[in-house]
Coordinates of C-alpha atoms in Angstrom, one line a residue:
X1 CA 12.5 23.9 -1.5
X2 CA 11.2 20.4 -1.2
X3 CA 10.3 20.1 -4.9
X4 CA 13.8 21.4 -5.8
X5 CA 15.4 18.5 -3.9
X6 CA 16.7 20.7 -1.1
X7 CA 15.0 18.7 1.5
X8 CA 17.2 19.8 4.4
X9 CA 16.6 23.5 3.5
X10 CA 12.8 22.8 3.5
X11 CA 13.0 21.1 6.9
X12 CA 15.0 24.1 8.3
X13 CA 12.4 26.5 6.9
X14 CA 9.5 24.6 8.4
X15 CA 11.3 24.6 11.8
X16 CA 11.6 28.4 11.5
X17 CA 7.9 28.7 10.7
X18 CA 6.9 26.6 13.7
X19 CA 9.2 28.6 16.0
X20 CA 6.9 31.6 15.3
X21 CA 4.1 29.9 17.3
X22 CA 6.2 29.1 20.3
X23 CA 5.9 31.3 23.4
X24 CA 8.6 33.4 25.1
X25 CA 11.0 33.1 22.2
X26 CA 11.6 29.4 22.5
X27 CA 12.9 27.6 19.4
X28 CA 10.7 24.8 18.1
X29 CA 12.1 21.3 18.7
X30 CA 11.1 18.3 16.6
X31 CA 11.3 16.2 19.8
X32 CA 9.2 18.2 22.1
X33 CA 6.8 20.0 19.7
X34 CA 4.1 22.3 21.3
X35 CA 2.9 22.5 24.9
X36 CA -0.8 22.3 25.7
X37 CA -1.0 26.1 26.6
X38 CA 0.6 26.9 23.2
X39 CA -1.9 24.7 21.4
X40 CA -4.8 26.5 23.3
X41 CA -3.3 29.9 22.3
X42 CA -3.5 29.2 18.6
X43 CA -6.1 31.1 16.6
X44 CA -7.9 29.5 13.6
X45 CA -5.4 30.9 11.0
X46 CA -2.4 30.0 13.2
X47 CA -3.8 26.5 13.7
X48 CA -4.0 26.0 9.9
X49 CA -0.4 27.1 9.4
X50 CA 0.9 24.9 12.2
X51 CA -1.0 21.8 11.0
X52 CA 0.0 22.3 7.4
X53 CA 3.6 22.8 8.3
X54 CA 3.8 19.8 10.6
X55 CA 2.2 17.6 7.9
X56 CA 4.6 19.0 5.3
X57 CA 7.5 18.3 7.7
X58 CA 6.4 14.8 8.2
X59 CA 6.5 14.2 4.4
X60 CA 10.0 15.7 4.3
X61 CA 11.2 13.5 7.1
X62 CA 9.6 10.5 5.4
X63 CA 11.4 11.3 2.2
X64 CA 14.7 11.5 4.1
X65 CA 14.0 8.1 5.8
X66 CA 13.0 6.4 2.5
X67 CA 16.3 7.6 1.0
X68 CA 18.2 6.1 4.0
X69 CA 16.2 3.4 5.9
X70 CA 18.8 3.3 8.6
X71 CA 18.1 6.9 9.6
X72 CA 16.0 6.2 12.7
X73 CA 15.9 9.9 13.7
X74 CA 14.2 10.8 10.4
X75 CA 11.6 8.0 10.8
X76 CA 10.9 9.1 14.4
X77 CA 10.4 12.7 13.4
X78 CA 8.3 11.7 10.4
X79 CA 5.9 9.8 12.7
X80 CA 5.9 12.5 15.5
X81 CA 5.2 15.4 13.1
X82 CA 2.2 13.6 11.7
X83 CA 0.8 12.5 15.1
X84 CA 1.4 16.0 16.5
X85 CA -0.6 17.6 13.6
X86 CA -3.5 15.3 14.3
X87 CA -3.3 15.8 18.1
X88 CA -3.0 19.6 17.9
X89 CA -6.0 19.8 15.5
X90 CA -8.0 17.6 17.8
X91 CA -7.2 19.6 21.0
X92 CA -7.1 23.2 19.8
X93 CA -10.2 25.2 20.7
X94 CA -9.8 27.2 17.5
X95 CA -10.7 24.0 15.6
X96 CA -14.4 25.0 15.8
X97 CA -13.6 28.3 14.0
X98 CA -11.7 26.7 11.1
X99 CA -13.8 27.2 8.0
X100 CA -12.2 24.5 5.9
X101 CA -11.6 21.3 7.9
X102 CA -9.9 19.7 4.9
X103 CA -6.6 21.1 6.2
X104 CA -6.2 18.0 8.4
X105 CA -7.2 15.4 5.8
X106 CA -3.7 15.0 4.4
X107 CA -2.5 14.2 7.9
X108 CA -4.9 11.3 8.2
X109 CA -4.0 10.0 4.8
X110 CA -0.2 10.3 5.6
X111 CA -0.8 8.5 8.9
X112 CA -2.5 5.7 6.9
X113 CA 0.6 5.5 4.7
X114 CA 2.9 5.4 7.8
X115 CA 0.8 2.7 9.3
X116 CA 1.1 0.6 6.2
X117 CA 4.8 1.1 5.5
X118 CA 6.7 1.9 8.7
X119 CA 6.9 0.7 12.3
X120 CA 5.9 3.2 15.0
X121 CA 4.8 3.5 18.6
X122 CA 1.2 4.8 19.1
X123 CA 0.6 7.6 21.6
X124 CA -0.8 7.2 25.1
X125 CA 0.2 3.6 25.5
X126 CA -2.5 2.6 22.9
X127 CA -2.2 -0.6 20.9
X128 CA -1.6 -0.1 17.2
X129 CA -5.0 -1.8 16.5
X130 CA -6.9 0.6 18.7
X131 CA -5.0 3.7 17.5
X132 CA -5.6 2.9 13.8
X133 CA -9.3 2.1 14.4
X134 CA -9.7 5.4 16.1
X135 CA -7.9 7.2 13.3
X136 CA -10.2 5.7 10.7
X137 CA -13.3 6.6 12.7
X138 CA -12.1 10.2 13.3
X139 CA -11.2 10.6 9.6
X140 CA -14.7 9.5 8.6
X141 CA -16.3 11.9 11.1
X142 CA -14.2 14.8 9.8
X143 CA -15.1 14.2 6.2
X144 CA -18.7 13.4 6.5
X145 CA -19.8 16.6 4.7
X146 CA -17.3 16.5 1.8
X147 CA -17.8 13.6 -0.6
X148 CA -14.4 12.8 -2.1
X149 CA -12.7 13.3 1.2
X150 CA -15.3 11.0 2.8
X151 CA -14.5 8.4 0.2
X152 CA -10.8 8.6 1.1
X153 CA -11.7 8.3 4.8
X154 CA -13.8 5.2 4.2
X155 CA -11.0 3.7 2.1
X156 CA -8.6 4.3 5.0
X157 CA -11.1 2.7 7.5
X158 CA -11.5 -0.4 5.3
X159 CA -7.7 -0.7 4.9
X160 CA -7.3 -0.6 8.7
X161 CA -9.9 -3.3 9.1
X162 CA -8.4 -5.6 6.5
X163 CA -4.9 -5.3 8.0
X164 CA -6.5 -6.5 11.3
X165 CA -8.0 -9.5 9.5
X166 CA -11.5 -8.1 9.6
X167 CA -12.3 -8.6 5.9
X168 CA -16.1 -8.8 6.3
X169 CA -16.1 -5.5 8.1
X170 CA -13.9 -4.0 5.5
X171 CA -16.2 -5.2 2.7
X172 CA -19.1 -3.6 4.4
X173 CA -17.3 -0.2 4.6
X174 CA -16.3 -0.6 0.9
X175 CA -20.0 -1.1 0.1
X176 CA -20.8 2.1 1.9
X177 CA -17.9 3.9 0.1
X178 CA -19.2 2.7 -3.3
X179 CA -22.5 4.4 -2.8
X180 CA -20.6 7.7 -2.7
X181 CA -17.6 7.1 -4.9
X182 CA -17.9 8.2 -8.5
X183 CA -14.7 7.5 -10.3
X184 CA -15.4 10.0 -13.1
X185 CA -15.9 12.8 -10.6
X186 CA -13.6 11.8 -7.8
X187 CA -10.6 9.8 -9.1
X188 CA -8.5 12.6 -10.6
X189 CA -9.2 15.0 -7.7
X190 CA -8.3 12.2 -5.2
X191 CA -5.0 11.7 -7.1
X192 CA -4.3 15.4 -6.9
X193 CA -5.1 15.7 -3.2
X194 CA -3.8 12.3 -1.9
X195 CA -1.2 11.3 -4.5
X196 CA -3.1 8.1 -5.3
X197 CA -6.8 7.1 -5.7
X198 CA -7.0 4.9 -2.6
X199 CA -10.6 4.2 -3.3
X200 CA -10.1 2.3 -6.5
X201 CA -7.1 0.5 -4.9
X202 CA -9.2 -0.8 -2.0
X203 CA -12.1 -1.7 -4.3
X204 CA -9.7 -3.6 -6.5
X205 CA -8.1 -5.3 -3.5
X206 CA -11.5 -6.5 -2.4
X207 CA -12.0 -8.5 -5.6
X208 CA -9.5 -11.1 -4.4
X209 CA -11.0 -11.1 -0.9
X210 CA -14.4 -12.0 -2.4
X211 CA -12.8 -14.7 -4.5
X212 CA -10.8 -16.1 -1.5
X213 CA -14.0 -16.4 0.6
X214 CA -15.9 -18.2 -2.1
X215 CA -17.9 -15.3 -3.5
X216 CA -16.4 -15.8 -7.0
X217 CA -19.3 -14.4 -9.1
X218 CA -19.3 -11.2 -7.1
X219 CA -15.5 -11.0 -7.5
X220 CA -15.7 -11.3 -11.3
X221 CA -18.5 -8.8 -11.5
X222 CA -16.5 -6.3 -9.5
X223 CA -13.4 -7.0 -11.6
X224 CA -15.4 -6.0 -14.7
X225 CA -16.7 -2.9 -12.9
X226 CA -13.2 -1.7 -12.0
X227 CA -11.9 -2.4 -15.5
X228 CA -14.8 -0.7 -17.2
X229 CA -15.5 2.3 -15.1
X230 CA -12.5 3.0 -12.8
X231 CA -9.2 2.0 -14.6
X232 CA -9.9 4.4 -17.5
X233 CA -9.9 7.3 -15.1
X234 CA -6.3 6.6 -14.0
X235 CA -3.8 8.5 -16.0
X236 CA -1.3 6.5 -18.1
X237 CA 1.6 7.9 -16.1
X238 CA 0.2 6.7 -12.7
X239 CA 1.9 3.3 -13.0
X240 CA 2.2 2.6 -9.3
X241 CA -1.6 3.0 -8.9
X242 CA -2.2 0.8 -11.9
X243 CA 0.1 -1.8 -10.4
X244 CA -1.8 -1.8 -7.1
X245 CA -5.2 -1.9 -8.9
X246 CA -4.3 -4.6 -11.4
X247 CA -2.5 -7.2 -9.2
X248 CA -5.5 -8.3 -7.2
X249 CA -7.7 -8.2 -10.3
X250 CA -5.3 -10.2 -12.5
X251 CA -4.7 -12.5 -9.6
X252 CA -8.5 -13.2 -9.3
X253 CA -8.7 -13.8 -13.1
X254 CA -5.7 -16.1 -13.1
X255 CA -7.1 -18.1 -10.2
X256 CA -10.1 -19.0 -12.4
X257 CA -7.7 -21.7 -13.7
X258 CA -8.7 -21.3 -17.3
X259 CA -6.4 -20.1 -20.1
X260 CA -8.9 -17.4 -21.4
X261 CA -9.0 -15.5 -18.1
X262 CA -5.3 -15.9 -17.6
X263 CA -4.7 -14.5 -21.1
X264 CA -7.0 -11.6 -20.3
X265 CA -5.0 -11.0 -17.1
X266 CA -1.7 -11.1 -18.9
X267 CA -2.8 -8.7 -21.5
X268 CA -4.1 -6.2 -18.9
X269 CA -0.9 -6.4 -16.9
X270 CA 1.4 -6.2 -19.9
X271 CA -0.5 -3.2 -21.4
X272 CA -1.0 -1.1 -18.3
X273 CA 2.1 -2.1 -16.2
X274 CA 4.9 -4.2 -17.6
X275 CA 5.4 -2.5 -21.0
X276 CA 5.0 1.1 -19.7
X277 CA 7.5 0.4 -16.9
X278 CA 10.0 -1.0 -19.3
X279 CA 9.6 2.1 -21.5
X280 CA 10.0 4.4 -18.4
X281 CA 13.3 2.7 -17.5
X282 CA 15.1 4.2 -14.6
X283 CA 12.5 6.9 -14.1
X284 CA 9.9 4.3 -12.9
X285 CA 9.1 4.1 -9.1
X286 CA 11.4 1.5 -7.3
X287 CA 8.3 -0.4 -6.2
X288 CA 7.5 -1.2 -9.8
X289 CA 10.4 -3.7 -9.6
X290 CA 7.9 -6.0 -7.9
X291 CA 6.1 -6.5 -11.3
X292 CA 8.4 -9.2 -12.7
X293 CA 7.5 -12.4 -10.8
X294 CA 3.8 -11.8 -11.2
X295 CA 4.4 -11.3 -14.9
X296 CA 6.1 -14.7 -15.0
X297 CA 3.2 -16.3 -13.2
X298 CA 0.7 -14.8 -15.7
X299 CA 2.8 -15.9 -18.7
X300 CA 2.9 -19.5 -17.3
X301 CA -0.8 -19.6 -16.6
X302 CA -1.8 -18.2 -20.0
X303 CA 0.5 -20.6 -21.8
X304 CA -1.4 -23.6 -20.3
X305 CA 1.9 -25.1 -19.1
X306 CA 3.4 -25.0 -22.6
X307 CA 6.6 -23.1 -23.5
X308 CA 6.3 -19.5 -24.3
X309 CA 9.0 -17.6 -26.2
X310 CA 12.2 -19.5 -25.5
X311 CA 14.4 -16.4 -25.1
X312 CA 11.8 -14.9 -22.8
X313 CA 11.5 -18.1 -20.8
X314 CA 15.3 -18.4 -20.4
X315 CA 15.4 -14.8 -19.2
X316 CA 12.7 -15.5 -16.7
X317 CA 14.4 -18.6 -15.3
X318 CA 17.7 -16.6 -15.0
X319 CA 15.9 -13.7 -13.3
X320 CA 14.2 -15.9 -10.6
X321 CA 17.5 -17.7 -9.9
X322 CA 19.6 -14.5 -9.6
X323 CA 17.3 -11.9 -8.1
X324 CA 18.5 -9.4 -5.5
X325 CA 15.4 -7.8 -4.1
X326 CA 15.2 -4.9 -1.5
X327 CA 14.2 -6.1 1.9
X328 CA 11.2 -3.7 2.0
X329 CA 9.5 -5.6 -0.9
X330 CA 8.5 -8.4 1.6
X331 CA 6.5 -6.2 4.0
X332 CA 5.0 -3.8 1.5
X333 CA 3.8 -6.6 -0.7
X334 CA 2.1 -8.1 2.3
X335 CA 0.5 -4.8 3.2
X336 CA -0.8 -4.0 -0.2
X337 CA -1.8 -7.4 -1.8
X338 CA -2.2 -9.8 1.1
X339 CA 0.7 -11.9 0.0
X340 CA 4.3 -12.1 1.1
X341 CA 6.8 -11.1 -1.6
X342 CA 8.7 -14.3 -1.0
X343 CA 5.6 -16.4 -1.5
X344 CA 5.0 -14.6 -4.8
X345 CA 8.5 -15.4 -5.9
X346 CA 8.1 -19.0 -4.8
X347 CA 5.0 -19.3 -7.0
X348 CA 6.9 -17.9 -10.0
X349 CA 9.6 -20.5 -9.3
X350 CA 6.9 -23.2 -9.1
X351 CA 5.3 -22.2 -12.4
X352 CA 8.6 -22.3 -14.2
X353 CA 9.8 -25.5 -12.6
X354 CA 6.5 -27.3 -13.8
X355 CA 7.5 -26.6 -17.4
X356 CA 9.6 -29.8 -17.4
X357 CA 9.5 -30.2 -21.2
X358 CA 10.7 -26.6 -21.7
X359 CA 13.6 -26.2 -19.3
X360 CA 16.4 -28.5 -18.3
X361 CA 16.2 -30.9 -15.3
X362 CA 19.0 -28.9 -13.5
X363 CA 17.1 -25.6 -14.0
X364 CA 13.9 -27.2 -12.7
X365 CA 15.7 -28.6 -9.6
X366 CA 17.3 -25.2 -9.0
X367 CA 13.9 -23.4 -9.3
X368 CA 12.3 -25.8 -6.8
X369 CA 15.2 -25.3 -4.4
X370 CA 14.9 -21.5 -4.8
X371 CA 11.1 -21.6 -4.3
X372 CA 11.5 -23.6 -1.0
X373 CA 14.1 -21.1 0.1
X374 CA 11.7 -18.3 -0.5
X375 CA 9.0 -20.0 1.5
X376 CA 11.4 -20.2 4.5
X377 CA 11.4 -16.4 4.5
X378 CA 7.6 -16.4 4.1
X379 CA 7.2 -18.6 7.2
X380 CA 9.1 -16.0 9.2
X381 CA 7.2 -13.1 7.7
X382 CA 3.8 -14.6 8.3
X383 CA 4.1 -15.7 11.9
X384 CA 4.9 -13.6 15.0
X385 CA 7.3 -14.9 17.6
X386 CA 4.4 -16.4 19.6
X387 CA 3.2 -18.3 16.6
X388 CA 0.3 -16.1 15.8
X389 CA -0.4 -15.8 12.0
X390 CA 0.0 -12.2 10.8
X391 CA -2.3 -12.4 7.7
X392 CA -4.6 -15.4 7.3
X393 CA -5.1 -14.8 3.5
X394 CA -1.4 -14.6 2.9
X395 CA -0.7 -17.7 5.0
X396 CA -3.3 -19.7 3.1
X397 CA -1.5 -18.7 -0.2
X398 CA 1.9 -19.7 1.4
X399 CA 0.5 -23.1 2.5
X400 CA -0.9 -23.8 -1.0
X401 CA 2.4 -23.0 -2.8
X402 CA 4.4 -24.9 -0.1
X403 CA 2.3 -28.0 -0.7
X404 CA 2.7 -27.8 -4.5
X405 CA 6.5 -27.3 -4.3
X406 CA 6.9 -30.1 -1.8
X407 CA 5.0 -32.4 -4.1
X408 CA 7.0 -31.4 -7.1
X409 CA 10.3 -31.9 -5.2
X410 CA 9.3 -35.4 -3.9
X411 CA 11.0 -38.3 -5.7
X412 CA 8.8 -40.2 -8.1

């Protein structure tokens, strides 16, 4: 039913399936789930069915929530179904009799996605940090005998660490993952099992971390490795994965501050992301709308500050001054590429405003004003109410762009 778009029918069917495993004829409730005696009564086959159905239900509720972000009930049920699946598998005595433990792996992967894209309350009064660290550790333990699942688990663990600002720890886990991960053997099966190859995504993300922390030669070597051995394994239709892989790599190349590397980054981004998305039109994933400001930045860097195609330049200026971005771009951008979306837009405004010989003075002034306005949003995104910085790498990027824009706006 879910694949036919009848999500509500699929949800109702899953509820009927889960009711079969309740005692004394009780109907299954999304709010209360299963009692501990009911969990203990599950046999190995029943445990598999319950876990699979809860994970499937979580995905359905997530789909409903993403189609209507104001639906708090759908969000709550999405999170609860996934957490319940993990909790039931952990507590059920029949777990030791399950022959294929991979039944629970999609639950860990889904919880990783929830942790990155949604707000939620962890169970048992745990902090989010402690809960996510324990998830990563448990996923690694569960997958230690199955290689490509182990790779996914290690990618999850590294992602949790980097979101907590523990970049060095994350890099160590990625190094461990790279000893197991074989893109030729694992990439396509990971895409089939987990929707995306999170291993290549986290490896690509780490190129910019290395660059940021002064390990530039390692960063460039890893960029080459990803481009030569990993990118070719990603199907041409997997545009969102390609976007997630290429943004940190192209960002690292562009930050070398030379035209040749910037041109290489632009060509990669245009070939694998921008042109295919334009060709896909309305069929492209909504998140691919995030591609435009970075494309503008790459065009500016690769032109060496000179004008590129006039019509193209005029279109880009108009785009940056008249955008209407979904609110979720801000947080998802921060989660995936260690930069606030508003900061990325501010840099695009900065790059265009610096082309003083190519655009009018009024356009340049408007771009500076828009860039500073974007950075006001960045300041709110990157600091908690108590003043704590949310992401040190993203804040460093914000501070750099703010300084350049303020210098550009200062009267001569």
